[in-house]
Coordinates of C-alpha atoms and ligand atoms in Angstrom, one line a residue:
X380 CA 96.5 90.5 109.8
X381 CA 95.1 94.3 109.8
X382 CA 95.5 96.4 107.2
X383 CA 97.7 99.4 108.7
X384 CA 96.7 102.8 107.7
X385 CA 98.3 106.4 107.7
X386 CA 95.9 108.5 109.0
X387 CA 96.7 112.3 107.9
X388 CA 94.4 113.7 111.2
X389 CA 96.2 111.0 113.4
X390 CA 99.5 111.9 111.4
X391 CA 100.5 108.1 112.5
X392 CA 99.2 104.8 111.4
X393 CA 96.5 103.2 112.5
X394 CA 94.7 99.6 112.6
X395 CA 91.6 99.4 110.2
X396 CA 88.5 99.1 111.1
X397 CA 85.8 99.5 109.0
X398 CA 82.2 101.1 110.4
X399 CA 80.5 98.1 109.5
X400 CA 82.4 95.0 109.3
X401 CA 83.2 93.8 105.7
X402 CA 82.2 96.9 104.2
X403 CA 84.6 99.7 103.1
X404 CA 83.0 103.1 102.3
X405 CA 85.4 105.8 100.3
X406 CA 85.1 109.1 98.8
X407 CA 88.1 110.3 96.8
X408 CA 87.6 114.0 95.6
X409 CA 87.3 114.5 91.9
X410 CA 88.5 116.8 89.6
X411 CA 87.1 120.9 88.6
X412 CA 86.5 119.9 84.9
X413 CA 88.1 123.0 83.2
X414 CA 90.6 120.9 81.3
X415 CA 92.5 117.8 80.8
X416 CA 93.5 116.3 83.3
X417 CA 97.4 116.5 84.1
X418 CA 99.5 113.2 85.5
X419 CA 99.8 114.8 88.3
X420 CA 96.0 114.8 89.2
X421 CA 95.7 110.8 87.6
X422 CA 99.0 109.8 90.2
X423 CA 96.5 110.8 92.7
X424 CA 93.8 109.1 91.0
X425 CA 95.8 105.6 90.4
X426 CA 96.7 105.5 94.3
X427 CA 93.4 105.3 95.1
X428 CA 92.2 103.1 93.0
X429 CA 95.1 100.6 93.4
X430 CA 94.0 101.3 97.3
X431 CA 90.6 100.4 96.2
X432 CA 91.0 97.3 93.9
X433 CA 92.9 95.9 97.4
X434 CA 90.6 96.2 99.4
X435 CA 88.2 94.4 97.4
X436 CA 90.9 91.8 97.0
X437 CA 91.3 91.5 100.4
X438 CA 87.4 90.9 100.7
X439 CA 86.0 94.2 101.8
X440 CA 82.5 95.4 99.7
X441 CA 84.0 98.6 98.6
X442 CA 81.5 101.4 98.2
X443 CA 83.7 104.4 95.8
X444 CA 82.4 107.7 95.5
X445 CA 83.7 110.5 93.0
X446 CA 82.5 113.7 92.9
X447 CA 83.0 115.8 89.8
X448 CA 83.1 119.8 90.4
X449 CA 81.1 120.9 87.4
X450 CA 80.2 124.4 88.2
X451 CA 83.6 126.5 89.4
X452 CA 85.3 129.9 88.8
X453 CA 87.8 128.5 86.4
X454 CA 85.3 126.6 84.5
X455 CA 83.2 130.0 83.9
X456 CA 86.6 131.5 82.9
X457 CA 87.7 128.9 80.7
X458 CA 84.1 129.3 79.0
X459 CA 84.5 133.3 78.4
X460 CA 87.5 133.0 77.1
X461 CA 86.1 130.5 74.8
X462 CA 83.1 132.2 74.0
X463 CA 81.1 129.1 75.1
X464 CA 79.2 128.5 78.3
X465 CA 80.3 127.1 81.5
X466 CA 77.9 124.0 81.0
X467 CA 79.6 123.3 77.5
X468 CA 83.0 123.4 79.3
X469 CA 82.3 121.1 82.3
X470 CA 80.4 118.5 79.9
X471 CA 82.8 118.1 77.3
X472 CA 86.1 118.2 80.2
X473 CA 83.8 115.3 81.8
X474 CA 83.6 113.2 79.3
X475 CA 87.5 113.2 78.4
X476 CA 88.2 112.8 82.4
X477 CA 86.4 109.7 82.5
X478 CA 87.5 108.3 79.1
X479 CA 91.1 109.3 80.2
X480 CA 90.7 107.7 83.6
X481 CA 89.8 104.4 82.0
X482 CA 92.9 104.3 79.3
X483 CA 94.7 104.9 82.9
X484 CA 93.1 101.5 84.2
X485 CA 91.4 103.5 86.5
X486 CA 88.1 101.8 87.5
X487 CA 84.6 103.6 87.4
X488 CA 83.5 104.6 91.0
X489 CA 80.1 103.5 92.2
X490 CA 78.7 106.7 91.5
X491 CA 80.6 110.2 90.4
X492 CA 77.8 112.6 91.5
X493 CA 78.3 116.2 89.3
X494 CA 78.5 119.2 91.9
X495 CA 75.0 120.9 89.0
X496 CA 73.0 118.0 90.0
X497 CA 73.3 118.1 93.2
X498 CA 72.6 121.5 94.3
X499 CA 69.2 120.6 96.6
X500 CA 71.3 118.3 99.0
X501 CA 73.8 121.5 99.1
X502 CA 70.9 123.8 100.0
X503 CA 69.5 121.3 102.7
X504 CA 72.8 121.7 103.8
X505 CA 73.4 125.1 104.4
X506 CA 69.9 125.7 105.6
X507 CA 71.2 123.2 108.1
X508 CA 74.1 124.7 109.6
X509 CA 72.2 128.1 109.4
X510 CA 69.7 126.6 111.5
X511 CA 72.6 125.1 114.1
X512 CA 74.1 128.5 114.3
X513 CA 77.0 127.8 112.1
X514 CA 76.6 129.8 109.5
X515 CA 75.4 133.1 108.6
X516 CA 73.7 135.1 105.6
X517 CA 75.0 138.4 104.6
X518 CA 73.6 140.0 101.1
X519 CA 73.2 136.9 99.2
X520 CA 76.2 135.0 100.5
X521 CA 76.5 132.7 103.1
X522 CA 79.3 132.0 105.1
X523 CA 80.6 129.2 107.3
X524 CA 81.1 130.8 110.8
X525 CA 85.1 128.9 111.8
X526 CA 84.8 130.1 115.3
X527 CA 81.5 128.2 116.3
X528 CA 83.5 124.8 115.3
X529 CA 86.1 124.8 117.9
X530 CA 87.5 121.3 116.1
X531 CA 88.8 123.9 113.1
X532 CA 92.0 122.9 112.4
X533 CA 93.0 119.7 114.1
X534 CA 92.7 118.1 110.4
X535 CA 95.9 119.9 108.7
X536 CA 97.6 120.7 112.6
X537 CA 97.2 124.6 112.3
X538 CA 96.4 126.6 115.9
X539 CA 93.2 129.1 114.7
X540 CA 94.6 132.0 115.8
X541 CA 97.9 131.6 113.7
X542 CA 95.7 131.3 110.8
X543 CA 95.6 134.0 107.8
X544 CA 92.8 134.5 106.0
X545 CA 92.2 133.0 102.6
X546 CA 93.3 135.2 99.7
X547 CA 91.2 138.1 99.0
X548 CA 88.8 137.4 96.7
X549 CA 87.0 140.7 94.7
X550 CA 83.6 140.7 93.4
X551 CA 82.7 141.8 90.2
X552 CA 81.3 145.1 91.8
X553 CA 84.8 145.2 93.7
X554 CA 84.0 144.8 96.8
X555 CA 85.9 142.3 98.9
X556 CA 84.3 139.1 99.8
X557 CA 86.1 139.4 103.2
X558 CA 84.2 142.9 104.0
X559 CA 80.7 140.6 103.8
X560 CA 82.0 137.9 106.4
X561 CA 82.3 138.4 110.4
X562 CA 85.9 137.1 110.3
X563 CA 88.2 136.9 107.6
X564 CA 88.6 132.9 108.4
X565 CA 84.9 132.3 107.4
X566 CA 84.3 130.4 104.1
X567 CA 81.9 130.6 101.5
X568 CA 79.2 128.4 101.9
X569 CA 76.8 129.8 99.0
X570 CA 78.0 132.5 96.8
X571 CA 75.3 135.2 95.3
X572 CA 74.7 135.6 91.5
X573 CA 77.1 137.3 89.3
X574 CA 75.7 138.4 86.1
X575 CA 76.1 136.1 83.0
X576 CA 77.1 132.9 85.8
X577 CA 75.4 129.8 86.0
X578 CA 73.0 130.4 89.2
X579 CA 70.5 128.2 91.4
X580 CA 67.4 129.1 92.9
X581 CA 67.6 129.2 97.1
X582 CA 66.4 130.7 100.1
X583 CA 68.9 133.3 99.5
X584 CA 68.4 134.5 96.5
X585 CA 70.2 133.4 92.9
X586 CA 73.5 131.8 93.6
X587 CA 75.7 128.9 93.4
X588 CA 77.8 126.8 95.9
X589 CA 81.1 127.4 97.5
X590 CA 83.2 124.7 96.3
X591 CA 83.8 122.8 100.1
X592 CA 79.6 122.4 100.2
X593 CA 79.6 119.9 97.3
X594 CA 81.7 116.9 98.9
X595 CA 80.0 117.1 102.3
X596 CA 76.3 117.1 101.1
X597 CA 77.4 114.3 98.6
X598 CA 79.4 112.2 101.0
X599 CA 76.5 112.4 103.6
X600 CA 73.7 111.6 100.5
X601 CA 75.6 108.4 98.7
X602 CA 78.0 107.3 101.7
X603 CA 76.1 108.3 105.1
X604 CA 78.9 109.6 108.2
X605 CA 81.0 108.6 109.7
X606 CA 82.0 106.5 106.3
X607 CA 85.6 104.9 106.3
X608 CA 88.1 106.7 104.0
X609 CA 88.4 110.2 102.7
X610 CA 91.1 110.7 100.3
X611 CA 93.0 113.2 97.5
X612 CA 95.8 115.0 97.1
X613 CA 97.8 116.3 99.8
X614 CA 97.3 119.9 98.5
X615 CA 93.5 119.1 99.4
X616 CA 94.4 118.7 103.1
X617 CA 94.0 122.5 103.8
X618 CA 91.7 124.5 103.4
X619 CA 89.2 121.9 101.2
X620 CA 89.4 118.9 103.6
X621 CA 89.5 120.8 106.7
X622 CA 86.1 123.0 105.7
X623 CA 84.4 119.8 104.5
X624 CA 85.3 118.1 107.9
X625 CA 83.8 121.6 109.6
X626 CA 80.4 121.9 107.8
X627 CA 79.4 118.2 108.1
X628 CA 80.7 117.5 111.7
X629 CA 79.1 121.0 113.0
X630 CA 76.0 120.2 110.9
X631 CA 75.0 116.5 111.8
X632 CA 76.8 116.5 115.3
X633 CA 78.7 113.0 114.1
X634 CA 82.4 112.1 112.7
X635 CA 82.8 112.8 109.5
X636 CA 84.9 109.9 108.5
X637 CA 87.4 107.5 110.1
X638 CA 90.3 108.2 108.1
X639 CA 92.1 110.5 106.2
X640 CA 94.4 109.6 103.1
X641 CA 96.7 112.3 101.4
X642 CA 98.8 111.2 98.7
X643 CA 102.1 112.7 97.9
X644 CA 102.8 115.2 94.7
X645 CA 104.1 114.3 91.6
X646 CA 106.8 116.2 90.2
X647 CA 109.0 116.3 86.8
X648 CA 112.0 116.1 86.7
X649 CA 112.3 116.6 90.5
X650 CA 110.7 120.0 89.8
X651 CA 107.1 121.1 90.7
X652 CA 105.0 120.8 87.7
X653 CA 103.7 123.9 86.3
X654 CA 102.3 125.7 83.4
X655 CA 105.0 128.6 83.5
X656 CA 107.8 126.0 83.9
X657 CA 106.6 124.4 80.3
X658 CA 107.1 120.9 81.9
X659 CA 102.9 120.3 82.2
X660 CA 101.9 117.0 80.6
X661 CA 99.1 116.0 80.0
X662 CA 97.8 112.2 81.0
X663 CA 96.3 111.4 78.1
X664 CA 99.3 112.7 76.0
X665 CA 101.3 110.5 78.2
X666 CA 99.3 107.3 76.8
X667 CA 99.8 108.1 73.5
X668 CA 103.1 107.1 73.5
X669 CA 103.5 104.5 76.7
X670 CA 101.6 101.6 77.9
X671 CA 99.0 102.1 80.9
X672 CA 100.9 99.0 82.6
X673 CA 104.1 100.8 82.3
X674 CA 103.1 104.3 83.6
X675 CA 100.8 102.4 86.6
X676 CA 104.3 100.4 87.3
X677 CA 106.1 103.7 86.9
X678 CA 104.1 105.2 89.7
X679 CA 103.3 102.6 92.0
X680 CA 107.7 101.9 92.6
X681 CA 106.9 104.8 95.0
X682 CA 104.3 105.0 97.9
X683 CA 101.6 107.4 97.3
X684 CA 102.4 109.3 100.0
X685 CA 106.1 110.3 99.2
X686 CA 106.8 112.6 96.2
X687 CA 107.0 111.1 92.6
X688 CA 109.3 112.1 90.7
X689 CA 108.1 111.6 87.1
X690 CA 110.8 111.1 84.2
X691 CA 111.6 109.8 81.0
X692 CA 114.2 107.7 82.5
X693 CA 112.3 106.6 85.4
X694 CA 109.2 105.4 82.4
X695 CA 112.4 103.5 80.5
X696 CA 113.4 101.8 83.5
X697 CA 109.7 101.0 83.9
X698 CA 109.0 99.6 80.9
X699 CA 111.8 97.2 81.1
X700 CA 111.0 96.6 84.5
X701 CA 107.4 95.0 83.3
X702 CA 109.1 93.4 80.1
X703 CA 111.0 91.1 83.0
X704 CA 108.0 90.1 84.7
X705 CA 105.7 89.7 81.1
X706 CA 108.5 87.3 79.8
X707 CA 108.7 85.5 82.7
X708 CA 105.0 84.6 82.8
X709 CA 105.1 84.4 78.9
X710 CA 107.9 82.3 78.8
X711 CA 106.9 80.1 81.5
X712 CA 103.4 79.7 80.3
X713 CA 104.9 78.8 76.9
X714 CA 107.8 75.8 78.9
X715 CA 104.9 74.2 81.2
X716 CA 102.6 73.8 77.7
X717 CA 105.6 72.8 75.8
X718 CA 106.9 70.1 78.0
X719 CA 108.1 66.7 77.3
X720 CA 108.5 63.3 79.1
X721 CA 111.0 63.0 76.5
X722 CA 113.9 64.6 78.2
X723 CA 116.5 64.3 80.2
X724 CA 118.6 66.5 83.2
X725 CA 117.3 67.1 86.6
X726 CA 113.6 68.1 87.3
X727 CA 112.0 70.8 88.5
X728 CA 112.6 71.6 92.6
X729 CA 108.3 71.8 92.8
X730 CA 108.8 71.8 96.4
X731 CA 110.6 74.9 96.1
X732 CA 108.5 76.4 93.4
X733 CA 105.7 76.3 95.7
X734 CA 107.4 77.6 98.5
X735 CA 108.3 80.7 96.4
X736 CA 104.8 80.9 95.2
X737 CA 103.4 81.1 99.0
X738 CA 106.5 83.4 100.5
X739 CA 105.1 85.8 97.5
X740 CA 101.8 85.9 98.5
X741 CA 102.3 86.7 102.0
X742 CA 105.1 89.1 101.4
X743 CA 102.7 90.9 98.6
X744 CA 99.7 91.2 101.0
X745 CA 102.6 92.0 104.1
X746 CA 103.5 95.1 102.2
X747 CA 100.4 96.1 101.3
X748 CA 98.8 95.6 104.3
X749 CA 101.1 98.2 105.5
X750 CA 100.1 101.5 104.3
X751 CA 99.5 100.2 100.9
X752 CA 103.2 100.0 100.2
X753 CA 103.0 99.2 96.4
X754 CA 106.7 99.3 96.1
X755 CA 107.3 96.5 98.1
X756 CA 104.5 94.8 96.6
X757 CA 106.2 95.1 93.5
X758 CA 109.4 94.3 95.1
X759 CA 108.0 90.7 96.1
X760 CA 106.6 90.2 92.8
X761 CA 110.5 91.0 91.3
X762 CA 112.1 89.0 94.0
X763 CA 109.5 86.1 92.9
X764 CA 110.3 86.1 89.0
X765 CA 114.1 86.0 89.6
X766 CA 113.4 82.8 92.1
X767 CA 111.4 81.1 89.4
X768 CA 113.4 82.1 86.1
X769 CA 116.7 80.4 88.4
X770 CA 114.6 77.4 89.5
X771 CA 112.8 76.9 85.7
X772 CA 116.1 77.5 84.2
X773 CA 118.3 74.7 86.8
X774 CA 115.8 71.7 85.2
X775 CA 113.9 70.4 82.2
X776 CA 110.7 70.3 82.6
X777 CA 108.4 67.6 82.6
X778 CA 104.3 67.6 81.4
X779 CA 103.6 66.9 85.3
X780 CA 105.2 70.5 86.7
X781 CA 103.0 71.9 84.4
X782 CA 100.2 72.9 87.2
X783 CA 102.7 74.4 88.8
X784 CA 104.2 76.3 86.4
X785 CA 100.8 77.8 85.5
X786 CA 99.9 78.3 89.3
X787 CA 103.0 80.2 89.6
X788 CA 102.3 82.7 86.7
X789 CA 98.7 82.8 87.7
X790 CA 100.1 84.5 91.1
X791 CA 101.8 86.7 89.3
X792 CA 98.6 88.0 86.6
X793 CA 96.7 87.8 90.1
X794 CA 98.8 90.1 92.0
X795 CA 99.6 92.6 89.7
X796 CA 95.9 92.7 88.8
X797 CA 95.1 93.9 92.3
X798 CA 97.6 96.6 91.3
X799 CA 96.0 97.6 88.0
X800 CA 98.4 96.3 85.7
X801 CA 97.6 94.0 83.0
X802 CA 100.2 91.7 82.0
X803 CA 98.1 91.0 78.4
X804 CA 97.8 94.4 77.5
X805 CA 101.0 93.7 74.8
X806 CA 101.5 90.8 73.6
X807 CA 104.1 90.1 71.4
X808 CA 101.4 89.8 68.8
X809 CA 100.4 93.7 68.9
X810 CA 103.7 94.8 69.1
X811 CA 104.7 92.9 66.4
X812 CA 107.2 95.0 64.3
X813 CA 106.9 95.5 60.3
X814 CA 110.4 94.4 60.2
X815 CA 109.0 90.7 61.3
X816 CA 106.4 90.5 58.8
X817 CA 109.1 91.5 55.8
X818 CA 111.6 88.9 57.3
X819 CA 108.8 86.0 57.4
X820 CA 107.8 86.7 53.9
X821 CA 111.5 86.9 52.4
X822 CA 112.7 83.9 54.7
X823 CA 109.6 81.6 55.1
X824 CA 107.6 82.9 52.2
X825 CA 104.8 84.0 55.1
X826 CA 102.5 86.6 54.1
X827 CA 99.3 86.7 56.9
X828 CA 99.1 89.6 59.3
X829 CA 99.3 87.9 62.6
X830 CA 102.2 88.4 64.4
X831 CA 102.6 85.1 66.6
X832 CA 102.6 82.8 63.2
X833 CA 105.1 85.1 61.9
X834 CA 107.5 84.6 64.1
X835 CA 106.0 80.7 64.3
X836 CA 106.9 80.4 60.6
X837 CA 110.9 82.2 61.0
X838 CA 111.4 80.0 64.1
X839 CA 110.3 77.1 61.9
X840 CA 112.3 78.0 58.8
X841 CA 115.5 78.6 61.0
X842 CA 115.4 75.0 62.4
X843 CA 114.8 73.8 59.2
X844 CA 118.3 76.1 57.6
X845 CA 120.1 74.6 61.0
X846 CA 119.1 70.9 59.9
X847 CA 120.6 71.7 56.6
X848 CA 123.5 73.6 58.4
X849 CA 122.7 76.6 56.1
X850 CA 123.9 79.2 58.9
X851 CA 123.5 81.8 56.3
X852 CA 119.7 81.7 56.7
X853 CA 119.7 80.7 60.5
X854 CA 121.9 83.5 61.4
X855 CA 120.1 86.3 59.0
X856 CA 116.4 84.9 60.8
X857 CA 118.4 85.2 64.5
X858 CA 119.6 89.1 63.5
X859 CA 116.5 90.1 62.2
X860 CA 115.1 89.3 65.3
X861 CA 117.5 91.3 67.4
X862 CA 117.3 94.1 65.0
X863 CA 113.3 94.0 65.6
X864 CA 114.2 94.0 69.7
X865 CA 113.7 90.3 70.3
X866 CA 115.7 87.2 71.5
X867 CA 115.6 83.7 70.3
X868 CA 116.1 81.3 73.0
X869 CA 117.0 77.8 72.2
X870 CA 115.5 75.7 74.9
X871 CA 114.6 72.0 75.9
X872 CA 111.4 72.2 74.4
X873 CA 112.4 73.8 71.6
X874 CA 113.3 77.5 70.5
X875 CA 111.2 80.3 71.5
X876 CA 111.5 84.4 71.0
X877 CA 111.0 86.9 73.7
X878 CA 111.3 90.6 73.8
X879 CA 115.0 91.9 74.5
Ligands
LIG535 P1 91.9 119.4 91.2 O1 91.1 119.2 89.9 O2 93.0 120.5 91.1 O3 91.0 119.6 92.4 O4 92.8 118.1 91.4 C1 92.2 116.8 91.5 C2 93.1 115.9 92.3 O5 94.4 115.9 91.8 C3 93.2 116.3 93.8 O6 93.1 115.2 94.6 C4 94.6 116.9 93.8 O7 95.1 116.8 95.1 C5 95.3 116.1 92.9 N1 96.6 116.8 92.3 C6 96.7 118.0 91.8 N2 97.9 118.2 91.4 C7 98.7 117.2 91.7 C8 100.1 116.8 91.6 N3 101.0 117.6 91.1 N4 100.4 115.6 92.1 C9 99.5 114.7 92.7 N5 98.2 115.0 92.8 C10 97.8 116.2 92.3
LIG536 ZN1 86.2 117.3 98.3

């Protein structure tokens, strides 16, 4: 089977096929470190890794660059209003962008190149494109000529000549950046020194790059062209994507890359998210107060190239949404280690297990194949738990279906692995309420601090109070665990508790 791809340039799907066989190579643009970064920006983020950790599943040596724009107008901003400099800024918004990408579950790229450190490539670059007759040097600036690309604008689907310039831009002596270029499509390859900005030495004097420069002289440097996947935010489509595309293909004379992946905004509420609307959240307040796993599953129920709307509700329904499939591999773990020869009632249909097991497999890799549809990814893996909770729960199970059983959750931890979210993140153990540890101590006369032998020692002393047929006891150990948000289950193999 081929993996199916929507290709933004194409604007239809396409068959993959990688440059060199075996090998993905992506670049995903990175963030302008001037803040936090918002959940809008990490949606964007966990799409392409999800897209990334599959590939790798499906065998391909995936090759992940991330650029980080270090040196930007609204990082020098950010720094005078905070009477620090701009390096300050983009170091310290760095480190929290990487520390908040891993509590995401986001995995490190292969290198995440910083826009300061790169600067030589970016000259080579220019000088380049000068040379080819692409570009042109006017008082310090240099500027990306559109018209001598006649490929400018195929990318986002826009006809040249409809086009409006970009938004006036003034200079701190108040001239217009437009009254320096030749037309007022032209782009800013290298902009000249403003006083108290960081600058770089370069054959035109002081200056620093135009913000396109960075990801096509560090996409040529780490990936080589044409490499296979370019990717971010839809909003990147026009004008970033479309002047990267420009410089490099009129600069080396080759495709740029093979495909072009735009993921979908997320909004709040169904409304655009926004300072001035007061609905802005942060990612890493988000993880404060809600799993990783249950964001990640929050956002992958919709395909990243569709809107997300984001919502308290929709991280409730979430949440529960992952509790069903963590107590179905917790529970089922729990029934193939606990079983007994010493039963009896009908066994366990294996033959049907395993069919179940295969069908979700395919289906899982089916859906993902297509466009990286998480959501019916996710759908197999529901449609799998309820087969296996109906099957598991028809029988008693015997020692010999354990295999199975275990292969069965394995498919599950597998799968939703290759989706970035961990089943073990929370187990029953962490979450363990305070109320548990006050009823094992009044009930069972437990006092340790780990959660699993607390509820070990109340499930112990409630079969003990049921022997004795002191319901009193039984039923205050069977509300306390309801009022703490879990459920006994008396089973063949003996009684067990899960989360409600
Ligand atoms: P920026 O730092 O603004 O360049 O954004 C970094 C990444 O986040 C880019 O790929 C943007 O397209 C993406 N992004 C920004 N806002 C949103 C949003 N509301 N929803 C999804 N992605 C976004
Ligand atoms: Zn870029």
């Amino acid at each position: 089977m081929t993996i199916k791809i929507y290709d933004s340039k194409a604007r239809s799907k396409r068959g993959f096929v990688p440059e060199h066989p075996g090998e993905v190579r992506m670049y995903v643009c990175g963030p302008t470190v001037y803040n936090y970064i918002h959940i809008g920006n990490a949606r964007t983020f966990i799409s392409f890794d999800t897209i990334r950790r599959y590939l790798e599943w499906r065998g391909f040596k995936v090759t992940f660059v991330q650029n980080v724009t270090d040196v930007d107008d609204k990082i020098i901003k950010k720094a005078n209003e905070e009477g620090t400099t701009a390096d300050a800024i983009a170091q310290f918004y760095t480190e929290a962008f990487v520390s908040d990408m891993r509590a995401a579950g986001v995995k490190d790229p292969d290198v995440r190149p910083k826009a300061t450190e790169e600067i030589p490539a970016m000259i080579e670059l220019v000088k380049l494109l000068i040379e080819r007759g692409h570009a042109y040097e006017t008082q310090g600036d240099v500027y990306f000529d559109v018209r001598s690309y006649p490929a400018y604008g195929e990318l986002s689907g826009r006809n040249i000549d409809e086009m409006e310039s970009g938004h006036r831009e003034l200079r701190a002596d108040g001239q217009g950046l437009e009254d320096r270029k030749r037309d007022p499509l032209d782009f800013a390859l290298w902009k000249a020194a403003k006083p108290g900005e960081p600058s770089w030495e370069s054959p035109w004097g002081q200056g620093r790059p135009g913000w396109h420069i960075e990801c096509s002289a560090m996409s040529k440097k780490y990936l080589d062209l044409p490499f296979d996947i370019h990717g971010g935010g839809a909003d990147l489509c026009f004008p970033h994507h479309e002047n990267e595309r420009a410089q490099s293909e009129a600069a080396y004379g080759v495709t740029f890359n093979n495909y072009w992946m735009h993921g979908g905004m997320l909004n709040i509420n169904n409304e655009k998210m926004s300072k001035s609307l007061g609905n802005f959240l942060l990612l890493r307040d988000v993880l404060e107060t809600t799993p990783a796993a249950v964001l990640r599953m929050l956002m992958l129920q919709t395909h990243y190239r569709s809107p997300l709307d984001f919502s308290d509700e929709r991280l409730r329904e979430s949440e529960t949404a992952l509790s069903r499939i963590r107590n179905f591999a917790t529970n089922t773990a729990w029934a193939a280690d606990n079983a007994s020869d010493d039963v009896e009632g009908a066994g366990l249909d294996a033959e049907a297990l395993q069919a179940a097991i295969a069908g979700l497999r395919e289906g899982f890799a089916e859906a993902m194949d297509d466009d990286f549809n998480t959501a019916g990814a996710l759908g197999c893996v529901f449609t799998f738990v309820n087969e296996a909770n109906a099957l598991v729960g028809a029988c008693t199970l015997r020692p010999a279906d354990a295999e199975l059983l275990h292969q069965a959750v394995d498919a599950v931890v597998e799968l939703l692995a290759v989706l970035g979210v961990s089943l073990e993140e929370e187990s029953v153990d962490q979450d363990c309420p305070a109320e548990i540890f006050e009823l094992a101590s009044a009930v069972a006369g437990y006092e340790g601090g780990n959660g699993d032998e607390a509820i070990q020692a109340l499930l112990d002393a409630r079969a003990a109070a049921r022997k004795e047929k002191n319901w009193a006891v039984a039923d205050s150990v069977r509300d306390g665990f309801a009022a703490a948000g879990f459920v006994i289950e008396d089973t063949p193999q003996g009684a067990r508790v899960s989360r409600k």
